[in-house]
Coordinates of C-alpha atoms in Angstrom, one line a residue:
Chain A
X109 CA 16.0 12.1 -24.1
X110 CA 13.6 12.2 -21.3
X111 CA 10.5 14.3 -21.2
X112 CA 9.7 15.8 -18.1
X113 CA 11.6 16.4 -15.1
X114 CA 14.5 15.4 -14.2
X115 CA 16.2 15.1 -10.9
X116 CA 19.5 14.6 -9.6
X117 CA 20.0 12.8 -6.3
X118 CA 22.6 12.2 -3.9
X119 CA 22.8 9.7 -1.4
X120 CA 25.8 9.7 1.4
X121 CA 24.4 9.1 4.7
X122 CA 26.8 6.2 5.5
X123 CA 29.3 3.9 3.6
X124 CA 27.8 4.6 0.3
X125 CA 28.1 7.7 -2.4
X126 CA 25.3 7.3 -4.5
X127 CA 24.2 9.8 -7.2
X128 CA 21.0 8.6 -9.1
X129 CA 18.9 10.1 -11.8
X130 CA 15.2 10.1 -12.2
X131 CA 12.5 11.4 -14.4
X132 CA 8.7 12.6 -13.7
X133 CA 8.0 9.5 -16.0
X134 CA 8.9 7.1 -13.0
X135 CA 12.3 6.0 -14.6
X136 CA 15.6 5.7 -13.2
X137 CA 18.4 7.0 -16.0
X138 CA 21.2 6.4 -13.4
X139 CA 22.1 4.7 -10.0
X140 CA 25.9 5.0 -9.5
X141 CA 26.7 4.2 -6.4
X142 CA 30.5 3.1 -4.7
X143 CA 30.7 2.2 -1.4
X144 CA 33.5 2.3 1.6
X145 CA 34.6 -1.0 3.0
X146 CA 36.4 -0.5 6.2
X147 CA 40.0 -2.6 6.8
X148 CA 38.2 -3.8 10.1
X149 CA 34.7 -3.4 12.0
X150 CA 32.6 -0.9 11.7
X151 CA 32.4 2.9 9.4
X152 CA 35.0 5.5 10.4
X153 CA 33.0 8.1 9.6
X154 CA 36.0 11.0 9.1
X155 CA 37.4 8.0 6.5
X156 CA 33.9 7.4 5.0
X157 CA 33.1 11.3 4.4
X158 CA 36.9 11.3 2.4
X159 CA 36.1 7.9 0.5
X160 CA 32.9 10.0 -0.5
X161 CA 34.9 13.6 -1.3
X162 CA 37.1 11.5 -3.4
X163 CA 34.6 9.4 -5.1
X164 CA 32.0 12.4 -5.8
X165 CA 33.7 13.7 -9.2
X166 CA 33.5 10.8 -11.1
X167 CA 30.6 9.3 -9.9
X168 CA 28.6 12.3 -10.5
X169 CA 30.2 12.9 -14.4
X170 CA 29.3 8.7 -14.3
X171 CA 25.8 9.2 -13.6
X172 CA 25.3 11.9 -15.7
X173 CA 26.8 10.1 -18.4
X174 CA 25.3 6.5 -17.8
X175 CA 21.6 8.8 -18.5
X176 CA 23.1 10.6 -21.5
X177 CA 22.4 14.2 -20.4
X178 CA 24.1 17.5 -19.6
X179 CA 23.7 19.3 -16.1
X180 CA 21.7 21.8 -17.6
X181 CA 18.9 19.1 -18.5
X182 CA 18.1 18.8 -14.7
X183 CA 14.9 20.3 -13.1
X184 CA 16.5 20.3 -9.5
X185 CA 18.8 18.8 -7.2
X186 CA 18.2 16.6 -4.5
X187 CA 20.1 15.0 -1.1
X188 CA 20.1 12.8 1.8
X189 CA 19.6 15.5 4.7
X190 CA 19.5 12.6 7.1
X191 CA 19.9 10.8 9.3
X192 CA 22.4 9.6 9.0
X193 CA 26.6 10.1 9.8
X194 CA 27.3 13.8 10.2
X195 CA 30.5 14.5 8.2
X196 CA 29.0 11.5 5.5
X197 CA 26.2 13.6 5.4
X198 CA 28.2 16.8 4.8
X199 CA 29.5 15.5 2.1
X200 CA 26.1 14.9 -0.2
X201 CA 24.9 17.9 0.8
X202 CA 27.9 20.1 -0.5
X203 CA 28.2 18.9 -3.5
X204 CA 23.7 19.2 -3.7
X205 CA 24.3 22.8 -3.1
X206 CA 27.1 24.0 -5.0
X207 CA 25.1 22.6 -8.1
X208 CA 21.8 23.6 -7.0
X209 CA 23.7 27.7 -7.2
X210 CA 25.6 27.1 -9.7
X211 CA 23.0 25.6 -12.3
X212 CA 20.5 27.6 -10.5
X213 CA 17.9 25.2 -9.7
X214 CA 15.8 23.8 -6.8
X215 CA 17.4 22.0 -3.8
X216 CA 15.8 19.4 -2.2
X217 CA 16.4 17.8 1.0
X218 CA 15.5 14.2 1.7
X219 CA 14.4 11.9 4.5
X220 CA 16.8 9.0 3.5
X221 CA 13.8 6.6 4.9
X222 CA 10.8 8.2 3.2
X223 CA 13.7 7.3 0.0
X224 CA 13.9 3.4 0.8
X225 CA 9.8 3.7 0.9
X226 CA 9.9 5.4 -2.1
X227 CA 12.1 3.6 -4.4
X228 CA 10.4 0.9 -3.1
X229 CA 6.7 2.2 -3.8
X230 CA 7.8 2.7 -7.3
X231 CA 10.0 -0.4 -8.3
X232 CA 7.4 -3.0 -7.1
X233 CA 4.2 -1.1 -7.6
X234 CA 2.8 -1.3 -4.3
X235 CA 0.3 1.3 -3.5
X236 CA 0.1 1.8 0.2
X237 CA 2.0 -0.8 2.0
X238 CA 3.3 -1.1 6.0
X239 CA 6.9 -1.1 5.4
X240 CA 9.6 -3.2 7.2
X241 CA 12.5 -1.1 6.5
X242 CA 15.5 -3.2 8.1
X243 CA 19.1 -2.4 7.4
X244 CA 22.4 -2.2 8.8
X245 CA 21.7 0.9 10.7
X246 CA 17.6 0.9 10.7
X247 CA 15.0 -1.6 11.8
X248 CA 11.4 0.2 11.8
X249 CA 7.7 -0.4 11.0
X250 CA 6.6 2.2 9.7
X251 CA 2.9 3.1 7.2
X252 CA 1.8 6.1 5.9
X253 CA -1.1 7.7 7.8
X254 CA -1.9 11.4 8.0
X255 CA 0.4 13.3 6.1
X256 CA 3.3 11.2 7.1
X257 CA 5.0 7.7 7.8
X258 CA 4.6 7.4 11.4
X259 CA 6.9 4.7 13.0
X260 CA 5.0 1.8 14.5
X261 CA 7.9 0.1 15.8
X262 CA 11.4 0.4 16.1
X263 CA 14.4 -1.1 17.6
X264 CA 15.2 0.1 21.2
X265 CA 18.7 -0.5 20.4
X266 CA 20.7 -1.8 17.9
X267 CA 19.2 -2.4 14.2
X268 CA 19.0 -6.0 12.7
X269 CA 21.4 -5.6 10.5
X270 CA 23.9 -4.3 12.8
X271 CA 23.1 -7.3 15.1
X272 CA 24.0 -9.9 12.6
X273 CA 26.4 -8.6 11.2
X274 CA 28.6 -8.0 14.2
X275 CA 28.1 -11.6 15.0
X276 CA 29.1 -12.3 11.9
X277 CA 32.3 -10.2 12.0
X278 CA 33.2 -11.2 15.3
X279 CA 32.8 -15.3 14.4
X280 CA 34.9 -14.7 11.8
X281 CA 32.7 -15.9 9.0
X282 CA 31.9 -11.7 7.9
X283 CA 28.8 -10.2 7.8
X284 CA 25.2 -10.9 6.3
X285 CA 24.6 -12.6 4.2
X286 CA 27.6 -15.1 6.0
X287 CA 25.2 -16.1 9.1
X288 CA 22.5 -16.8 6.6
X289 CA 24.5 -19.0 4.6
X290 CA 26.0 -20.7 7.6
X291 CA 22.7 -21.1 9.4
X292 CA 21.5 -23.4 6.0
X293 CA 23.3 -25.8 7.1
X294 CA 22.7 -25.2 10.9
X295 CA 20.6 -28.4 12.7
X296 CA 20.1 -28.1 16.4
X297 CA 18.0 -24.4 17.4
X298 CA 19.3 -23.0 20.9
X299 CA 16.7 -20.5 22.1
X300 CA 18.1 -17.2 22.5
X301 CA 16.7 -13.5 24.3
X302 CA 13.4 -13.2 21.8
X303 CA 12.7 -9.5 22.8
X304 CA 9.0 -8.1 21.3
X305 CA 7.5 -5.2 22.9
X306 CA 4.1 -4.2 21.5
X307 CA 5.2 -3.6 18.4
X308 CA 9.0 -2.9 19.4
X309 CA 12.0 -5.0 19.0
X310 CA 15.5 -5.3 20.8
X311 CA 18.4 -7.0 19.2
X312 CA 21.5 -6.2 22.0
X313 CA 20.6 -8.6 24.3
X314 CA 20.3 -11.3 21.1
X315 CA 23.8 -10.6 20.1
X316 CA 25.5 -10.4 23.9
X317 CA 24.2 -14.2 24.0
X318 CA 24.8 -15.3 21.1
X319 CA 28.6 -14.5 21.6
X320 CA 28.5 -16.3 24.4
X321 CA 27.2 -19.0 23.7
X322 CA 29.8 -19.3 20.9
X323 CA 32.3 -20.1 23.8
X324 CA 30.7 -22.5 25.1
X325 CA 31.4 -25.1 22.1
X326 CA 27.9 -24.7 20.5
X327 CA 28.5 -25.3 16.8
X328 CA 28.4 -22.2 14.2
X329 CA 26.1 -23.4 12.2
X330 CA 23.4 -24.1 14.5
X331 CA 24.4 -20.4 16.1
X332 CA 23.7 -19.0 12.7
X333 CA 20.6 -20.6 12.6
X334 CA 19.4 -19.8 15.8
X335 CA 20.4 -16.1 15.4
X336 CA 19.3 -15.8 12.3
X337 CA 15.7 -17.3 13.2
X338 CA 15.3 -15.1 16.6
X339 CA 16.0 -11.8 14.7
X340 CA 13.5 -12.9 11.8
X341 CA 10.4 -14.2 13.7
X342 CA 11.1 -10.9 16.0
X343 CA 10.3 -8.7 12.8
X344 CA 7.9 -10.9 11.5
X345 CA 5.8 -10.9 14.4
X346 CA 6.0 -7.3 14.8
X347 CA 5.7 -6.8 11.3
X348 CA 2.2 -8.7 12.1
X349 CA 0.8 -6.9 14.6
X350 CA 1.5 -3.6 12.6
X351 CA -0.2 -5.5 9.4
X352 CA -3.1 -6.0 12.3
X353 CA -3.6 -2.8 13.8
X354 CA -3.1 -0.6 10.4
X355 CA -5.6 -3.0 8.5
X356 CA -3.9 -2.4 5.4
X357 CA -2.9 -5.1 2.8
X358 CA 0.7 -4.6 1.7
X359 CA 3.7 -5.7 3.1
X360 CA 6.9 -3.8 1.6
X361 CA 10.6 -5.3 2.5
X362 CA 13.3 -2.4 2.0
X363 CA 16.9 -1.5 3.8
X364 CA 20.1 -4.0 3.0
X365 CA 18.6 -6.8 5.1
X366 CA 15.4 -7.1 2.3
X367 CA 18.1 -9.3 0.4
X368 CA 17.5 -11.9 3.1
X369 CA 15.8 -15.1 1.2
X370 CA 14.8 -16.7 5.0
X371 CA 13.2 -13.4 6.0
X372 CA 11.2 -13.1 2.7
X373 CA 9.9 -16.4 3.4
X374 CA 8.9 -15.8 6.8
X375 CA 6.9 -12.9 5.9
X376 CA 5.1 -14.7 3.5
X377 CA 4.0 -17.1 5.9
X378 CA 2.6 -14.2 7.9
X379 CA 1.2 -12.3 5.0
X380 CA -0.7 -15.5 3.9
X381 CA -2.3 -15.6 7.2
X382 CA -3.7 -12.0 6.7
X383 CA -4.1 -12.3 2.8
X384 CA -2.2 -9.2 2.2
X385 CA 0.6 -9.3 -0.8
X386 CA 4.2 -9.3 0.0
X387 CA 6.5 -6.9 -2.2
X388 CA 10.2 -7.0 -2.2
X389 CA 12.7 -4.3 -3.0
X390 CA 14.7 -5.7 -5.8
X391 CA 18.9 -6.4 -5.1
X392 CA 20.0 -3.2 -7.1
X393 CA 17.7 -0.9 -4.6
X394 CA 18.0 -2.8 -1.2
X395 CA 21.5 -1.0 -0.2
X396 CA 21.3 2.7 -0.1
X397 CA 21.8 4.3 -3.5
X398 CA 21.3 7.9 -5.3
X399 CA 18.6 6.4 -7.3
X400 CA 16.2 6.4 -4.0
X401 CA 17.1 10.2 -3.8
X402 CA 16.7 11.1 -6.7
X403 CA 13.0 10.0 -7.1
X404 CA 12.0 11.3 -3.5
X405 CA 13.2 14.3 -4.3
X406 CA 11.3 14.6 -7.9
X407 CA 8.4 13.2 -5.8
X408 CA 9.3 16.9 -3.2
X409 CA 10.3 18.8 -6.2
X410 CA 6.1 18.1 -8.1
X411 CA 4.7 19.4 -4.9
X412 CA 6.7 22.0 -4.4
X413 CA 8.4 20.7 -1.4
X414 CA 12.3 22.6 -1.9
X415 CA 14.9 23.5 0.3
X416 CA 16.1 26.9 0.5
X417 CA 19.7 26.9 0.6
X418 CA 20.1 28.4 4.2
X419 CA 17.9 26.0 5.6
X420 CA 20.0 22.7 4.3
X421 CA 21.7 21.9 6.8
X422 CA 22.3 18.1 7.5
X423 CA 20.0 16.5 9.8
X424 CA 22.0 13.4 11.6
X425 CA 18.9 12.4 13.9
X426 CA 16.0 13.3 11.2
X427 CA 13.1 10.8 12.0
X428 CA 10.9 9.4 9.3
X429 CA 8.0 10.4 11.0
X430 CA 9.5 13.9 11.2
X431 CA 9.4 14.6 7.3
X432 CA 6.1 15.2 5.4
X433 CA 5.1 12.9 2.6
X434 CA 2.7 15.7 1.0
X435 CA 2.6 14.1 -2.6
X436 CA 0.9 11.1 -0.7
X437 CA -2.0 13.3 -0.5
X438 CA -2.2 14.0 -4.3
X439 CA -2.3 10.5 -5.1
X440 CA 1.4 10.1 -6.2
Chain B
X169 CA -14.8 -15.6 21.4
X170 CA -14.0 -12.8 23.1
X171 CA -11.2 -11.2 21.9
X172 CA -8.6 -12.2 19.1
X173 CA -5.6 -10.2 19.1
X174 CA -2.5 -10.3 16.9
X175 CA -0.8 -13.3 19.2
X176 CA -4.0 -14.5 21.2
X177 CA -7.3 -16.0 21.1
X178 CA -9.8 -14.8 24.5
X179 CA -12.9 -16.7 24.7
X180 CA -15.4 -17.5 27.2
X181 CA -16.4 -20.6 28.2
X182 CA -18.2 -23.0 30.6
X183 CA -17.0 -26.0 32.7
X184 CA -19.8 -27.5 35.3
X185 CA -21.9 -24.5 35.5
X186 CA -18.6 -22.4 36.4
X187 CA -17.8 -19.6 33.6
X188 CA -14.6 -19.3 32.7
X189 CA -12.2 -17.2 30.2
X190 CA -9.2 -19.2 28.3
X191 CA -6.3 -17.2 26.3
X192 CA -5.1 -19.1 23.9
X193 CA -1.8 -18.1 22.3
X194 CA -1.9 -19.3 18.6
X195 CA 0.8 -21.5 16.6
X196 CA 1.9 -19.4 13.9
X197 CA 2.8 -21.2 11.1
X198 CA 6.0 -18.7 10.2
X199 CA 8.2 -19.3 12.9
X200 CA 10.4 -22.6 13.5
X201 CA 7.8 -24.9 15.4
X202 CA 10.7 -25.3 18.2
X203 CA 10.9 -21.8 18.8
X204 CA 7.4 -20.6 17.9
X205 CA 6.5 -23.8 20.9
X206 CA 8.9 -22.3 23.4
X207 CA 7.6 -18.4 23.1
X208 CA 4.3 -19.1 23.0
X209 CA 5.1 -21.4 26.4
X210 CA 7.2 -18.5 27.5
X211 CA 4.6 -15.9 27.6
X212 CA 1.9 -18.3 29.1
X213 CA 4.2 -18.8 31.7
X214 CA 5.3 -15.1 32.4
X215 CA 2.0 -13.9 32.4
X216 CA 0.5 -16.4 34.6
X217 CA 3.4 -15.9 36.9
X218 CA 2.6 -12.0 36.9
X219 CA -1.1 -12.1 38.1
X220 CA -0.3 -15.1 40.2
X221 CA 2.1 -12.3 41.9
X222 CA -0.5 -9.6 41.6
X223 CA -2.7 -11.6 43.2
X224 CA -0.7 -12.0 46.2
X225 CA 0.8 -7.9 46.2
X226 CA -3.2 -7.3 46.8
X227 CA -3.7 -5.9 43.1
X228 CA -7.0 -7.3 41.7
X229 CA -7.1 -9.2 38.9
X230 CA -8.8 -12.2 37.4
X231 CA -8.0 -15.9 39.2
X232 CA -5.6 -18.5 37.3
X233 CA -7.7 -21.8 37.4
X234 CA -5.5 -23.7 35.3
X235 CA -2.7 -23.5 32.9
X236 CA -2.1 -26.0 29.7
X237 CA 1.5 -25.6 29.1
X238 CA 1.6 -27.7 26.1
X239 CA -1.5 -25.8 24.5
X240 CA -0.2 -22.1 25.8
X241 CA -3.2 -21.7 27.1
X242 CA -4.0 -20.4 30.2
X243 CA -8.1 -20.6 31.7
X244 CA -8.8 -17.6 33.6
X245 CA -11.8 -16.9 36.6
X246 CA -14.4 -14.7 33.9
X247 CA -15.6 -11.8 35.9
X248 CA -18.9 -10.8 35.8
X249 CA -18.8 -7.3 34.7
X250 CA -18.6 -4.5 32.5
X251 CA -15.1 -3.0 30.6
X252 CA -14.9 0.5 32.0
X253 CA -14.4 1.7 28.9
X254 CA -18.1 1.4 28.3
X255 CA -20.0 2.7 31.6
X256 CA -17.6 5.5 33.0
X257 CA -18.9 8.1 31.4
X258 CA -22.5 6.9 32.8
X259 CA -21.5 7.5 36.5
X260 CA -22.2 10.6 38.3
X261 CA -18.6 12.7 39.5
X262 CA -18.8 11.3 42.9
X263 CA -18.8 8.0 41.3
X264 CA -15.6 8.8 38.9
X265 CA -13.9 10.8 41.5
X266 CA -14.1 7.1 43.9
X267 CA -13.1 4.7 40.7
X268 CA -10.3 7.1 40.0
X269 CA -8.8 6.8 43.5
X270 CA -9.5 3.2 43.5
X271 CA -7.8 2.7 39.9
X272 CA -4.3 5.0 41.2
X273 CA -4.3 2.7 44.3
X274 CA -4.6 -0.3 42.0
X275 CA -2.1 0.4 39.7
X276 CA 0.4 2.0 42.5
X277 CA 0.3 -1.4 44.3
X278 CA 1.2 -3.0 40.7
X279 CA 4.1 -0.6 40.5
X280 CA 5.0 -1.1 43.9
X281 CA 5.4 -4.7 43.0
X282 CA 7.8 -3.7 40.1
X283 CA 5.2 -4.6 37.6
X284 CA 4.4 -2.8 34.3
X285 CA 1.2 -3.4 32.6
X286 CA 2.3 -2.6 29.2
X287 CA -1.4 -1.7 27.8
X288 CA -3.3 0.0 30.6
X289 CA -6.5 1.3 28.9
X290 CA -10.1 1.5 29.6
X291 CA -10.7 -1.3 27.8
X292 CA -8.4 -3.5 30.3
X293 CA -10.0 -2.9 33.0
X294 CA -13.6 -4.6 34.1
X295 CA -15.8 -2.9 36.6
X296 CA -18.1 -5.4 38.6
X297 CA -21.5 -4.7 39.7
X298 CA -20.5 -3.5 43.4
X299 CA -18.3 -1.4 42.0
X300 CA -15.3 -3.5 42.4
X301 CA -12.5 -3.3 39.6
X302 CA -10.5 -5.6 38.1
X303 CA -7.2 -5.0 35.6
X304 CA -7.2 -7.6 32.7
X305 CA -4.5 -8.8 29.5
X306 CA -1.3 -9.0 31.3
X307 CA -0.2 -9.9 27.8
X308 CA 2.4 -7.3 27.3
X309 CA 2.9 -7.1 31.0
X310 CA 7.4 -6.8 32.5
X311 CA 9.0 -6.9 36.0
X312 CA 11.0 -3.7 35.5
X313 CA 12.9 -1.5 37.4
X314 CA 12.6 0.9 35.0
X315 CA 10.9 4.3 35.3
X316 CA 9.8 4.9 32.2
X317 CA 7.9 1.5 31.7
X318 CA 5.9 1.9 34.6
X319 CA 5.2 6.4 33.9
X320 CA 3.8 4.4 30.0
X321 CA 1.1 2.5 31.9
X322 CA 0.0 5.9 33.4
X323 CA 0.0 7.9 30.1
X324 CA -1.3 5.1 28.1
X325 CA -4.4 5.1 31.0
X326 CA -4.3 9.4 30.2
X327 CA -4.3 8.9 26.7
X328 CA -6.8 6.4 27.0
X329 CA -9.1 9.1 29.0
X330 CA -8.1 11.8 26.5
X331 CA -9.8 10.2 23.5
X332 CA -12.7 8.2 24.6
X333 CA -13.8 10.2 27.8
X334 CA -12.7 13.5 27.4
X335 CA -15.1 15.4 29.6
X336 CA -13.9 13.6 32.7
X337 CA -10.5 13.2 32.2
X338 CA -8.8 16.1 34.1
X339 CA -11.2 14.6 37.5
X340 CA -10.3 11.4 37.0
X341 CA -6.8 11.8 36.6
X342 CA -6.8 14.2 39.3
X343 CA -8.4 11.5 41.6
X344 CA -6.6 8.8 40.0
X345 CA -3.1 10.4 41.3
X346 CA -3.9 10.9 44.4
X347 CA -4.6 7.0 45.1
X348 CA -1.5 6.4 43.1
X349 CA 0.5 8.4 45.3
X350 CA -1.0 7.3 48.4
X351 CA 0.5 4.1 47.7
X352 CA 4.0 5.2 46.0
X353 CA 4.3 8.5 48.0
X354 CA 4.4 12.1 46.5
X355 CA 8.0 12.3 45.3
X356 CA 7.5 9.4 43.1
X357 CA 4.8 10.5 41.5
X358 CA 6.2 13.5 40.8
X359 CA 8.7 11.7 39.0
X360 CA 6.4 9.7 36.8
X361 CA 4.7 12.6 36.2
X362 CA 8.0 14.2 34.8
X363 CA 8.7 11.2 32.6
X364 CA 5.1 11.6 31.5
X365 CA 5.6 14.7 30.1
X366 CA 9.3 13.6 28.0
X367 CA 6.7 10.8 26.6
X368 CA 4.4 13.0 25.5
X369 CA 7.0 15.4 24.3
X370 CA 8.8 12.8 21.9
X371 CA 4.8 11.7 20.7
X372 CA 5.1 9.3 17.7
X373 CA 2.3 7.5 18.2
X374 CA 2.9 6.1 21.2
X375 CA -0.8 5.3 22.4
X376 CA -1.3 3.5 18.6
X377 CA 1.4 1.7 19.1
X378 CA 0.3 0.3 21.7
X379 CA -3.5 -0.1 22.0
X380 CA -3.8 -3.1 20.6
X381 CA -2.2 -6.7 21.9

């Protein structure tokens, strides 16, 4: 048994029901996580949130099993508040309260962002990095500074993830990492809409042409590989800048799309430029998972950051810059 | 050297007696060398075209002498002068009330020509010794139709004010609108204005995010 505290967390902002344990001595005792695969395209999210209801039972008596406690061993509860899909969201967060009152211990709500960072901080032992956190529904460049992580770029539109995985999808070959695959054996590079904005990036216009192109007899594999490319050297660059303006001399890859060897390597490149260190969120952490959650909130939960009940609601639109990292502060 | 920002290199140089400015937009190594090559050619090539336009809509800005396409590099008229970030506060009000004008009627002939500067600060603008100004770094520059693009140069140029010349913001803006709408008329000013104020309102660093090039 774990000294310390212990924390619960539960992760259900999208396709995935995650419930993850962690204790104050930085070490994750579960990470159960099962995700919804949709029959065709994208999340349904009505379908997702009873994929989740269904799943919650067992993967909570799993979790608590897989780190050999009881429910009365935990120190407080923790959820994704957001953002995220509404009724996924709904989910998490009713299952986080009806423990939290029924054991009678502290809720937490989470930024499910500040969670990627967080796993991430703690898994690869970066300190204080600019973050790159790309998945299927996020692309943002984001560093801590002043209480919080303020966002120095975004997507104006779609997330990278999203992009190539639609493409993927819709050329039949799935999604990531399919393009990736595909575009190693790709040859001939057709330039595509390279959109960079200061430190913003747009992916729409990438994926509108690329489709087109697709019809007019261009080969997959050099499609993949000039996709794949654009949307890399897009992030890299503004990854760059960021690295630039912040000074600072960690890089940290989290979100789905960290799994992504090319992009690794392409951010190496870059970070040799600058001599800052490159730090990868390892495969089990990439996708979203309770584990995240649970260690955010222990991070809330030592600072006294908890939720009172009445003011959990689910937050679909929460911005990372709108939650405050306070334990940042104190050095944690 | 000049400047070196994230994508370029600015330095200052001299050909026959005749000074000179070349931006250099650097190879970098992590990008496929056929499309690192054709965005770095890309962007030479927009924002030469841009100030080659600006030139023409009136708008002052420094001269294109000559453009390397294969070396992305692009050699620019060097203007003898000062960045206004440096001497405005040193001019009496009557002074700041006339560059303020000036600036607006600058930047609304910009905007009249559908053109967003993308980073309009202090520091990108150069004030000559009669007075004459000159907008600079057309780096991050668009052709847009879009309002909001164009109401960012303005509060970019505000925030700019706000946090290195504080005490003579609220005259200089003041002064700075009326030129700007003595060009674009008062309706559509009012309307930048608006948009200003959403900007502001959905603040996440905005002005950081876009200070440097």
């Amino acid at each position: 048994m774990e000294g310390g505290l212990l924390v619960l967390g539960i992760e259900s902002t999208a396709h995935t029901i995650g419930f993850g344990i962690a204790s104050s001595s930085g070490k994750i005792l579960a990470n159960v996580n099962y995700v919804y695969r949709p029959r065709d395209g994208g999340i349904h999210p009505r379908e997702a949130a009873q994929h989740h209801s269904a799943a919650a039972p067992t993967g909570l008596s799993e979790a608590l099993k897989e780190a050999g406690i009881s429910p009365r061993d935990l120190d407080g509860v923790a959820f994704s508040a957001g953002p995220g899909m509404g009724p996924c969201l709904r989910v998490g967060a009713t299952v986080a309260r009806t423990l939290a009152l029924r054991l009678g211990k502290p809720l937490v709500a989470v930024n499910h962002g500040v969670a990627h960072i967080e796993i991430g901080r703690l898994v690869t032992g970066c300190r204080d990095p600019v973050v790159l956190y790309v998945a299927g529904g996020n692309t943002l460049i984001t560093a801590y500074m002043d209480r919080r992580y303020r966002i120095f770029g975004e997507t104006l539109d779609i997330a990278a993830g999203n992009c190539l995985d639609v493409f993927g999808v819709k050329t039949g070959i799935g999604p990531m990492p399919a393009p990736e695959e595909y575009a190693r054996r790709g040859e001939k590079f057709h330039p595509l809409p390279y959109r960079v904005k200061g430190m913003d990036v747009s992916f729409s216009g990438l994926l509108t042409a690329a489709l087109r192109m697709l019809k007019d007899d261009v080969r997959l594999e050099d499609l993949c590989l000039s996709i794949t490319e654009t949307a890399y050297s897009m992030l890299t660059e503004t990854l760059e800048r960021a690295l630039a303006f912040t000074e600072k001399r960690e890089i940290l890859l989290v979100g789905g799309l960290a799994r992504s060897r090319r992009l690794k390597e392409m951010v190496d490149a870059m970070a040799r430029l600058h001599g800052a260190e490159v730090y990868v969120i390892p495969p089990e952490y990439a996708g979203d998972n309770g584990a995240m959650i649970a260690w955010t909130g222990l991070l809330q939960l030592m600072v006294g950051q908890v939720t009172p009940i009445e003011q959990s609601r689910v937050r679909p639109r929460y911005r990372i810059d709108e939650a405050e990292a306070v334990w940042r502060e104190r050095g944690l | 050297m000049i400047r070196i920002g994230a994508e370029a290199v600015v330095s200052k140089l001299e050909w026959n007696e005749f000074k000179l400015v070349s931006k250099h937009r650097v190879p970098k190594p992590y990008r496929m060398p056929e499309l690192d090559k054709w965005i770095r050619e890309r962007r030479t090539l927009h924002e030469a075209k841009i100030m080659v336009d600006l030139k023409k809509a009136g708008v002052p800005c420094p001269a294109i002498i000559l453009m390397d396409r294969d070396d992305s590099t692009i050699y620019l008229q060097f203007i003898e002068g000062s960045e206004l970030k440096k001497v405005l506060d040193s001019f009496p009000p009557k002074i700041i009330e006339s560059i303020g004008r000036n600036l607006g009627e600058i930047v609304g002939k910009m905007h009249s020509s559908r053109v967003a500067h993308g980073d309009l600060t202090t520091s990108n603008i150069i004030i000559d010794e009669h007075g004459r100004l000159y907008l600079i770094d057309f780096g991050l520059s668009a052709v847009t139709d879009d309002l909001e693009e164009l109401a960012v140069d303005v509060h970019l140029l505000d925030r700019s004010l706000e946090s290195a010349h504080y005490p003579i913001r609220e005259l200089f803006m003041k002064n700075f609108l009326r030129g700007y709408s003595s060009i674009l008329g008062r309706e559509f000013t009012l309307k930048i204005l608006e948009k200003m104020k959403e900007i502001r309102r959905r603040g996440r660093y905005v002005e950081e995010r876009r200070r440097r090039s």
